[in-house]
mmCIF file with all atom_site columns, C-alpha atoms in Angstrom:
data_model
loop_
_atom_site.group_PDB
_atom_site.id
_atom_site.type_symbol
_atom_site.label_atom_id
_atom_site.label_alt_id
_atom_site.label_comp_id
_atom_site.label_asym_id
_atom_site.label_entity_id
_atom_site.label_seq_id
_atom_site.pdbx_PDB_ins_code
_atom_site.Cartn_x
_atom_site.Cartn_y
_atom_site.Cartn_z
_atom_site.occupancy
_atom_site.B_iso_or_equiv
_atom_site.pdbx_formal_charge
_atom_site.auth_seq_id
_atom_site.auth_comp_id
_atom_site.auth_asym_id
_atom_site.auth_atom_id
_atom_site.pdbx_PDB_model_num
ATOM 1   C CA . UNK E 1 1   ? 31.657  25.146  -66.302 1.00 0.00 ? 1   UNK E CA 1
ATOM 2   C CA . UNK E 1 2   ? 28.630  26.396  -64.637 1.00 0.00 ? 2   UNK E CA 1
ATOM 3   C CA . UNK E 1 3   ? 25.980  24.215  -63.143 1.00 0.00 ? 3   UNK E CA 1
ATOM 4   C CA . UNK E 1 4   ? 22.459  24.856  -63.802 1.00 0.00 ? 4   UNK E CA 1
ATOM 5   C CA . UNK E 1 5   ? 20.013  25.700  -61.128 1.00 0.00 ? 5   UNK E CA 1
ATOM 6   C CA . UNK E 1 6   ? 17.814  22.861  -61.800 1.00 0.00 ? 6   UNK E CA 1
ATOM 7   C CA . UNK E 1 7   ? 20.410  20.373  -60.539 1.00 0.00 ? 7   UNK E CA 1
ATOM 8   C CA . UNK E 1 8   ? 20.371  21.763  -56.932 1.00 0.00 ? 8   UNK E CA 1
ATOM 9   C CA . UNK E 1 9   ? 17.310  21.882  -54.588 1.00 0.00 ? 9   UNK E CA 1
ATOM 10  C CA . UNK E 1 10  ? 15.761  25.221  -54.024 1.00 0.00 ? 10  UNK E CA 1
ATOM 11  C CA . UNK E 1 11  ? 16.084  27.120  -50.734 1.00 0.00 ? 11  UNK E CA 1
ATOM 12  C CA . UNK E 1 12  ? 12.253  26.608  -50.022 1.00 0.00 ? 12  UNK E CA 1
ATOM 13  C CA . UNK E 1 13  ? 12.471  22.859  -50.938 1.00 0.00 ? 13  UNK E CA 1
ATOM 14  C CA . UNK E 1 14  ? 15.332  22.491  -48.380 1.00 0.00 ? 14  UNK E CA 1
ATOM 15  C CA . UNK E 1 15  ? 13.392  24.246  -45.689 1.00 0.00 ? 15  UNK E CA 1
ATOM 16  C CA . UNK E 1 16  ? 10.317  22.132  -46.335 1.00 0.00 ? 16  UNK E CA 1
ATOM 17  C CA . UNK E 1 17  ? 12.229  18.977  -46.270 1.00 0.00 ? 17  UNK E CA 1
ATOM 18  C CA . UNK E 1 18  ? 13.966  19.858  -43.011 1.00 0.00 ? 18  UNK E CA 1
ATOM 19  C CA . UNK E 1 19  ? 10.400  20.923  -41.423 1.00 0.00 ? 19  UNK E CA 1
ATOM 20  C CA . UNK E 1 20  ? 9.177   17.397  -42.366 1.00 0.00 ? 20  UNK E CA 1
ATOM 21  C CA . UNK E 1 21  ? 12.069  15.679  -40.947 1.00 0.00 ? 21  UNK E CA 1
ATOM 22  C CA . UNK E 1 22  ? 11.857  17.564  -37.694 1.00 0.00 ? 22  UNK E CA 1
ATOM 23  C CA . UNK E 1 23  ? 8.136   17.014  -37.418 1.00 0.00 ? 23  UNK E CA 1
ATOM 24  C CA . UNK E 1 24  ? 8.371   13.353  -37.970 1.00 0.00 ? 24  UNK E CA 1
ATOM 25  C CA . UNK E 1 25  ? 11.235  13.242  -35.402 1.00 0.00 ? 25  UNK E CA 1
ATOM 26  C CA . UNK E 1 26  ? 8.922   15.205  -32.795 1.00 0.00 ? 26  UNK E CA 1
ATOM 27  C CA . UNK E 1 27  ? 6.031   12.771  -33.356 1.00 0.00 ? 27  UNK E CA 1
ATOM 28  C CA . UNK E 1 28  ? 8.205   9.641   -32.881 1.00 0.00 ? 28  UNK E CA 1
ATOM 29  C CA . UNK E 1 29  ? 9.795   11.124  -29.740 1.00 0.00 ? 29  UNK E CA 1
ATOM 30  C CA . UNK E 1 30  ? 6.455   12.019  -28.233 1.00 0.00 ? 30  UNK E CA 1
ATOM 31  C CA . UNK E 1 31  ? 5.015   8.591   -29.041 1.00 0.00 ? 31  UNK E CA 1
ATOM 32  C CA . UNK E 1 32  ? 8.008   6.758   -27.404 1.00 0.00 ? 32  UNK E CA 1
ATOM 33  C CA . UNK E 1 33  ? 7.859   9.106   -24.333 1.00 0.00 ? 33  UNK E CA 1
ATOM 34  C CA . UNK E 1 34  ? 4.028   8.343   -23.928 1.00 0.00 ? 34  UNK E CA 1
ATOM 35  C CA . UNK E 1 35  ? 4.453   4.649   -24.201 1.00 0.00 ? 35  UNK E CA 1
ATOM 36  C CA . UNK E 1 36  ? 7.207   4.701   -21.584 1.00 0.00 ? 36  UNK E CA 1
ATOM 37  C CA . UNK E 1 37  ? 5.069   6.720   -19.242 1.00 0.00 ? 37  UNK E CA 1
ATOM 38  C CA . UNK E 1 38  ? 2.115   4.218   -19.727 1.00 0.00 ? 38  UNK E CA 1
ATOM 39  C CA . UNK E 1 39  ? 4.492   1.353   -19.038 1.00 0.00 ? 39  UNK E CA 1
ATOM 40  C CA . UNK E 1 40  ? 5.735   3.065   -15.798 1.00 0.00 ? 40  UNK E CA 1
ATOM 41  C CA . UNK E 1 41  ? 2.298   3.798   -14.557 1.00 0.00 ? 41  UNK E CA 1
ATOM 42  C CA . UNK E 1 42  ? 1.120   0.196   -15.193 1.00 0.00 ? 42  UNK E CA 1
ATOM 43  C CA . UNK E 1 43  ? 4.250   -1.064  -13.210 1.00 0.00 ? 43  UNK E CA 1
ATOM 44  C CA . UNK E 1 44  ? 3.525   1.331   -10.423 1.00 0.00 ? 44  UNK E CA 1
ATOM 45  C CA . UNK E 1 45  ? -0.275  0.249   -10.270 1.00 0.00 ? 45  UNK E CA 1
ATOM 46  C CA . UNK E 1 46  ? 0.757   -3.464  -10.055 1.00 0.00 ? 46  UNK E CA 1
ATOM 47  C CA . UNK E 1 47  ? 3.236   -2.834  -7.354  1.00 0.00 ? 47  UNK E CA 1
ATOM 48  C CA . UNK E 1 48  ? 0.632   -0.849  -5.428  1.00 0.00 ? 48  UNK E CA 1
ATOM 49  C CA . UNK E 1 49  ? -1.967  -3.582  -5.939  1.00 0.00 ? 49  UNK E CA 1
ATOM 50  C CA . UNK E 1 50  ? 0.631   -6.127  -4.619  1.00 0.00 ? 50  UNK E CA 1
ATOM 51  C CA . UNK E 1 51  ? 1.572   -3.931  -1.693  1.00 0.00 ? 51  UNK E CA 1
ATOM 52  C CA . UNK E 1 52  ? -2.211  -3.592  -0.896  1.00 0.00 ? 52  UNK E CA 1
ATOM 53  C CA . UNK E 1 53  ? -2.690  -7.324  -0.953  1.00 0.00 ? 53  UNK E CA 1
ATOM 54  C CA . UNK E 1 54  ? 0.199   -8.056  1.186   1.00 0.00 ? 54  UNK E CA 1
ATOM 55  C CA . UNK E 1 55  ? -1.020  -5.371  3.758   1.00 0.00 ? 55  UNK E CA 1
ATOM 56  C CA . UNK E 1 56  ? -4.415  -7.000  3.718   1.00 0.00 ? 56  UNK E CA 1
ATOM 57  C CA . UNK E 1 57  ? -2.827  -10.390 4.368   1.00 0.00 ? 57  UNK E CA 1
ATOM 58  C CA . UNK E 1 58  ? -0.825  -8.931  7.276   1.00 0.00 ? 58  UNK E CA 1
ATOM 59  C CA . UNK E 1 59  ? -4.011  -7.278  8.801   1.00 0.00 ? 59  UNK E CA 1
ATOM 60  C CA . UNK E 1 60  ? -5.885  -10.553 8.608   1.00 0.00 ? 60  UNK E CA 1
ATOM 61  C CA . UNK E 1 61  ? -2.948  -12.451 10.241  1.00 0.00 ? 61  UNK E CA 1
ATOM 62  C CA . UNK E 1 62  ? -2.677  -9.806  13.015  1.00 0.00 ? 62  UNK E CA 1
ATOM 63  C CA . UNK E 1 63  ? -6.478  -9.962  13.603  1.00 0.00 ? 63  UNK E CA 1
ATOM 64  C CA . UNK E 1 64  ? -6.566  -13.715 13.626  1.00 0.00 ? 64  UNK E CA 1
ATOM 65  C CA . UNK E 1 65  ? -3.666  -13.691 16.252  1.00 0.00 ? 65  UNK E CA 1
ATOM 66  C CA . UNK E 1 66  ? -5.434  -11.123 18.466  1.00 0.00 ? 66  UNK E CA 1
ATOM 67  C CA . UNK E 1 67  ? -8.695  -13.332 18.309  1.00 0.00 ? 67  UNK E CA 1
ATOM 68  C CA . UNK E 1 68  ? -6.736  -16.468 19.165  1.00 0.00 ? 68  UNK E CA 1
ATOM 69  C CA . UNK E 1 69  ? -5.115  -14.725 21.995  1.00 0.00 ? 69  UNK E CA 1
ATOM 70  C CA . UNK E 1 70  ? -8.359  -13.482 23.297  1.00 0.00 ? 70  UNK E CA 1
ATOM 71  C CA . UNK E 1 71  ? -10.033 -16.822 22.959  1.00 0.00 ? 71  UNK E CA 1
ATOM 72  C CA . UNK E 1 72  ? -6.960  -18.497 24.727  1.00 0.00 ? 72  UNK E CA 1
ATOM 73  C CA . UNK E 1 73  ? -7.421  -16.105 27.548  1.00 0.00 ? 73  UNK E CA 1
ATOM 74  C CA . UNK E 1 74  ? -11.200 -16.575 27.888  1.00 0.00 ? 74  UNK E CA 1
ATOM 75  C CA . UNK E 1 75  ? -11.013 -19.899 29.703  1.00 0.00 ? 75  UNK E CA 1
ATOM 76  C CA . UNK E 1 76  ? -8.405  -18.399 32.062  1.00 0.00 ? 76  UNK E CA 1
ATOM 77  C CA . UNK E 1 77  ? -10.768 -15.637 32.840  1.00 0.00 ? 77  UNK E CA 1
ATOM 78  C CA . UNK E 1 78  ? -13.696 -17.996 33.522  1.00 0.00 ? 78  UNK E CA 1
ATOM 79  C CA . UNK E 1 79  ? -11.473 -20.256 35.699  1.00 0.00 ? 79  UNK E CA 1
ATOM 80  C CA . UNK E 1 80  ? -10.262 -17.234 37.564  1.00 0.00 ? 80  UNK E CA 1
ATOM 81  C CA . UNK E 1 81  ? -13.888 -16.223 38.281  1.00 0.00 ? 81  UNK E CA 1
ATOM 82  C CA . UNK E 1 82  ? -14.541 -19.501 40.008  1.00 0.00 ? 82  UNK E CA 1
ATOM 83  C CA . UNK E 1 83  ? -11.574 -19.211 42.304  1.00 0.00 ? 83  UNK E CA 1
ATOM 84  C CA . UNK E 1 84  ? -11.446 -17.470 45.627  1.00 0.00 ? 84  UNK E CA 1
ATOM 85  C CA . UNK E 1 85  ? -12.227 -13.673 45.835  1.00 0.00 ? 85  UNK E CA 1
ATOM 86  C CA . UNK E 1 86  ? -8.772  -12.683 46.607  1.00 0.00 ? 86  UNK E CA 1
ATOM 87  C CA . UNK E 1 87  ? -7.241  -14.656 43.708  1.00 0.00 ? 87  UNK E CA 1
ATOM 88  C CA . UNK E 1 88  ? -9.918  -13.603 41.294  1.00 0.00 ? 88  UNK E CA 1
ATOM 89  C CA . UNK E 1 89  ? -9.324  -9.864  41.925  1.00 0.00 ? 89  UNK E CA 1
ATOM 90  C CA . UNK E 1 90  ? -5.599  -9.969  41.237  1.00 0.00 ? 90  UNK E CA 1
ATOM 91  C CA . UNK E 1 91  ? -6.067  -12.270 38.072  1.00 0.00 ? 91  UNK E CA 1
ATOM 92  C CA . UNK E 1 92  ? -8.718  -9.733  36.912  1.00 0.00 ? 92  UNK E CA 1
ATOM 93  C CA . UNK E 1 93  ? -6.471  -6.853  37.502  1.00 0.00 ? 93  UNK E CA 1
ATOM 94  C CA . UNK E 1 94  ? -3.616  -8.620  35.702  1.00 0.00 ? 94  UNK E CA 1
ATOM 95  C CA . UNK E 1 95  ? -5.966  -9.308  32.799  1.00 0.00 ? 95  UNK E CA 1
ATOM 96  C CA . UNK E 1 96  ? -7.177  -5.682  32.518  1.00 0.00 ? 96  UNK E CA 1
ATOM 97  C CA . UNK E 1 97  ? -3.480  -4.630  32.653  1.00 0.00 ? 97  UNK E CA 1
ATOM 98  C CA . UNK E 1 98  ? -2.591  -7.040  29.775  1.00 0.00 ? 98  UNK E CA 1
ATOM 99  C CA . UNK E 1 99  ? -5.799  -5.749  27.742  1.00 0.00 ? 99  UNK E CA 1
ATOM 100 C CA . UNK E 1 100 ? -4.673  -2.145  28.429  1.00 0.00 ? 100 UNK E CA 1
ATOM 101 C CA . UNK E 1 101 ? -1.222  -2.888  27.141  1.00 0.00 ? 101 UNK E CA 1
ATOM 102 C CA . UNK E 1 102 ? -2.602  -4.569  23.869  1.00 0.00 ? 102 UNK E CA 1
ATOM 103 C CA . UNK E 1 103 ? -4.874  -1.613  23.379  1.00 0.00 ? 103 UNK E CA 1
ATOM 104 C CA . UNK E 1 104 ? -1.952  0.979   23.804  1.00 0.00 ? 104 UNK E CA 1
ATOM 105 C CA . UNK E 1 105 ? 0.260   -1.009  21.448  1.00 0.00 ? 105 UNK E CA 1
ATOM 106 C CA . UNK E 1 106 ? -2.320  -0.937  18.855  1.00 0.00 ? 106 UNK E CA 1
ATOM 107 C CA . UNK E 1 107 ? -3.052  -4.560  18.566  1.00 0.00 ? 107 UNK E CA 1
ATOM 108 C CA . UNK E 1 108 ? -6.618  -4.017  20.038  1.00 0.00 ? 108 UNK E CA 1
ATOM 109 C CA . UNK E 1 109 ? -8.914  -1.440  18.510  1.00 0.00 ? 109 UNK E CA 1
ATOM 110 C CA . UNK E 1 110 ? -11.110 0.590   20.723  1.00 0.00 ? 110 UNK E CA 1
ATOM 111 C CA . UNK E 1 111 ? -14.136 -1.781  19.973  1.00 0.00 ? 111 UNK E CA 1
ATOM 112 C CA . UNK E 1 112 ? -12.088 -5.013  20.685  1.00 0.00 ? 112 UNK E CA 1
ATOM 113 C CA . UNK E 1 113 ? -10.742 -3.421  23.868  1.00 0.00 ? 113 UNK E CA 1
ATOM 114 C CA . UNK E 1 114 ? -14.108 -2.545  25.211  1.00 0.00 ? 114 UNK E CA 1
ATOM 115 C CA . UNK E 1 115 ? -15.678 -5.829  24.406  1.00 0.00 ? 115 UNK E CA 1
ATOM 116 C CA . UNK E 1 116 ? -12.844 -7.774  26.125  1.00 0.00 ? 116 UNK E CA 1
ATOM 117 C CA . UNK E 1 117 ? -12.974 -5.502  29.056  1.00 0.00 ? 117 UNK E CA 1
ATOM 118 C CA . UNK E 1 118 ? -16.860 -5.982  29.438  1.00 0.00 ? 118 UNK E CA 1
ATOM 119 C CA . UNK E 1 119 ? -16.489 -9.675  29.207  1.00 0.00 ? 119 UNK E CA 1
ATOM 120 C CA . UNK E 1 120 ? -13.708 -9.640  31.889  1.00 0.00 ? 120 UNK E CA 1
ATOM 121 C CA . UNK E 1 121 ? -15.678 -7.435  34.107  1.00 0.00 ? 121 UNK E CA 1
ATOM 122 C CA . UNK E 1 122 ? -19.007 -9.467  33.595  1.00 0.00 ? 122 UNK E CA 1
ATOM 123 C CA . UNK E 1 123 ? -17.183 -12.982 34.104  1.00 0.00 ? 123 UNK E CA 1
#
């Protein structure tokens, strides 16, 4: 027995149905890919913000440590200035060497080094 043609989908109908399915799959795939990229960008931004905050805390701690070290050295410098001329000269040279080492190590900036050196030489 022969089947009638009306029972089977036409070639154009099959092609159209396939095109709709493929288009829907493409849209869904692009949507999922876009949301994954957004999620990855948000995670990267959060990690960068956390790293920036940690770096800022570290910089503040180093700055405070340098300030404490300089303030601790300040009384030693004024005491050395009141001592004899021979002792004050060697202490001043030692202090200048320490400041130079701190500057070369990157602990003191150019401005901090110049200010500490000026205080040492003025005292």
